[in-house]
Amino acid sequence: MTQNTQQPGTQPLLGLRSAIVLLLGVLTGIGAGVLTYLTQHSLPAAALAAGAGFGAGVLFFHTIIG
């Protein structure tokens, strides 16, 4: 006999839409950081570009994913 280990009525920590928006933001940030590093060979510039890419990506995907 198997037992259910989850409490009844528990909600997930993050909704599906939020998880997708954040995942796409992370992928956008990684892409921006990698491309910046490949062109400038500077880790600080790549980190700044990755942060800006993440923020812009989250804003963009939050807007278009309804």
PDB file of C-alpha atoms in Angstrom:
ATOM      1  CA  MET A   1       0.000   0.000   0.000  1.00  0.00           C
ATOM      2  CA  THR A   2       1.388   3.429  -0.940  1.00  0.00           C
ATOM      3  CA  GLN A   3       0.830   6.496   1.151  1.00  0.00           C
ATOM      4  CA  ASN A   4       0.320  10.023  -0.106  1.00  0.00           C
ATOM      5  CA  THR A   5       3.043  12.196   1.440  1.00  0.00           C
ATOM      6  CA  GLN A   6       1.553  15.527   0.302  1.00  0.00           C
ATOM      7  CA  GLN A   7      -0.742  17.503   2.530  1.00  0.00           C
ATOM      8  CA  PRO A   8      -4.233  17.972   1.144  1.00  0.00           C
ATOM      9  CA  GLY A   9      -4.792  21.408  -0.344  1.00  0.00           C
ATOM     10  CA  THR A  10      -1.121  22.363  -0.741  1.00  0.00           C
ATOM     11  CA  GLN A  11      -0.388  24.801  -3.525  1.00  0.00           C
ATOM     12  CA  PRO A  12       2.759  24.885  -5.651  1.00  0.00           C
ATOM     13  CA  LEU A  13       5.351  27.467  -4.669  1.00  0.00           C
ATOM     14  CA  LEU A  14       5.305  29.067  -8.121  1.00  0.00           C
ATOM     15  CA  GLY A  15       2.597  29.105 -10.765  1.00  0.00           C
ATOM     16  CA  LEU A  16       3.179  27.685 -14.228  1.00  0.00           C
ATOM     17  CA  ARG A  17       3.011  31.092 -15.946  1.00  0.00           C
ATOM     18  CA  SER A  18       5.474  32.624 -13.499  1.00  0.00           C
ATOM     19  CA  ALA A  19       7.867  29.712 -13.885  1.00  0.00           C
ATOM     20  CA  ILE A  20       7.804  30.014 -17.686  1.00  0.00           C
ATOM     21  CA  VAL A  21       8.306  33.794 -17.602  1.00  0.00           C
ATOM     22  CA  LEU A  22      11.264  33.465 -15.206  1.00  0.00           C
ATOM     23  CA  LEU A  23      12.782  30.590 -17.200  1.00  0.00           C
ATOM     24  CA  LEU A  24      12.610  32.571 -20.425  1.00  0.00           C
ATOM     25  CA  GLY A  25      14.100  35.564 -18.616  1.00  0.00           C
ATOM     26  CA  VAL A  26      17.005  33.449 -17.378  1.00  0.00           C
ATOM     27  CA  LEU A  27      17.608  32.068 -20.868  1.00  0.00           C
ATOM     28  CA  THR A  28      17.558  35.587 -22.311  1.00  0.00           C
ATOM     29  CA  GLY A  29      20.034  36.751 -19.672  1.00  0.00           C
ATOM     30  CA  ILE A  30      22.354  33.825 -20.313  1.00  0.00           C
ATOM     31  CA  GLY A  31      22.264  34.501 -24.048  1.00  0.00           C
ATOM     32  CA  ALA A  32      23.016  38.183 -23.583  1.00  0.00           C
ATOM     33  CA  GLY A  33      25.852  37.430 -21.163  1.00  0.00           C
ATOM     34  CA  VAL A  34      27.468  34.819 -23.399  1.00  0.00           C
ATOM     35  CA  LEU A  35      27.262  36.995 -26.503  1.00  0.00           C
ATOM     36  CA  THR A  36      28.691  39.973 -24.629  1.00  0.00           C
ATOM     37  CA  TYR A  37      31.562  37.897 -23.249  1.00  0.00           C
ATOM     38  CA  LEU A  38      32.362  36.504 -26.689  1.00  0.00           C
ATOM     39  CA  THR A  39      32.603  39.994 -28.170  1.00  0.00           C
ATOM     40  CA  GLN A  40      34.310  41.915 -25.344  1.00  0.00           C
ATOM     41  CA  HIS A  41      36.089  39.230 -23.254  1.00  0.00           C
ATOM     42  CA  SER A  42      35.084  41.049 -20.085  1.00  0.00           C
ATOM     43  CA  LEU A  43      33.285  39.234 -17.255  1.00  0.00           C
ATOM     44  CA  PRO A  44      31.948  42.386 -15.571  1.00  0.00           C
ATOM     45  CA  ALA A  45      30.447  43.620 -18.842  1.00  0.00           C
ATOM     46  CA  ALA A  46      28.966  40.179 -19.487  1.00  0.00           C
ATOM     47  CA  ALA A  47      27.425  40.092 -16.008  1.00  0.00           C
ATOM     48  CA  LEU A  48      25.876  43.529 -16.487  1.00  0.00           C
ATOM     49  CA  ALA A  49      24.504  42.519 -19.882  1.00  0.00           C
ATOM     50  CA  ALA A  50      23.115  39.290 -18.410  1.00  0.00           C
ATOM     51  CA  GLY A  51      21.340  41.195 -15.647  1.00  0.00           C
ATOM     52  CA  ALA A  52      19.896  43.687 -18.083  1.00  0.00           C
ATOM     53  CA  GLY A  53      18.869  40.874 -20.426  1.00  0.00           C
ATOM     54  CA  PHE A  54      17.134  39.038 -17.593  1.00  0.00           C
ATOM     55  CA  GLY A  55      15.198  42.134 -16.552  1.00  0.00           C
ATOM     56  CA  ALA A  56      14.198  43.010 -20.091  1.00  0.00           C
ATOM     57  CA  GLY A  57      13.286  39.400 -20.850  1.00  0.00           C
ATOM     58  CA  VAL A  58      11.063  39.060 -17.798  1.00  0.00           C
ATOM     59  CA  LEU A  59       9.330  42.334 -18.620  1.00  0.00           C
ATOM     60  CA  PHE A  60       8.856  41.324 -22.260  1.00  0.00           C
ATOM     61  CA  PHE A  61       7.595  37.799 -21.623  1.00  0.00           C
ATOM     62  CA  HIS A  62       5.343  38.963 -18.780  1.00  0.00           C
ATOM     63  CA  THR A  63       3.721  41.318 -21.273  1.00  0.00           C
ATOM     64  CA  ILE A  64       3.224  38.872 -24.145  1.00  0.00           C
ATOM     65  CA  ILE A  65       2.326  35.694 -22.242  1.00  0.00           C
ATOM     66  CA  GLY A  66      -1.307  36.042 -21.262  1.00  0.00           C
TER      67      GLY A  66
END
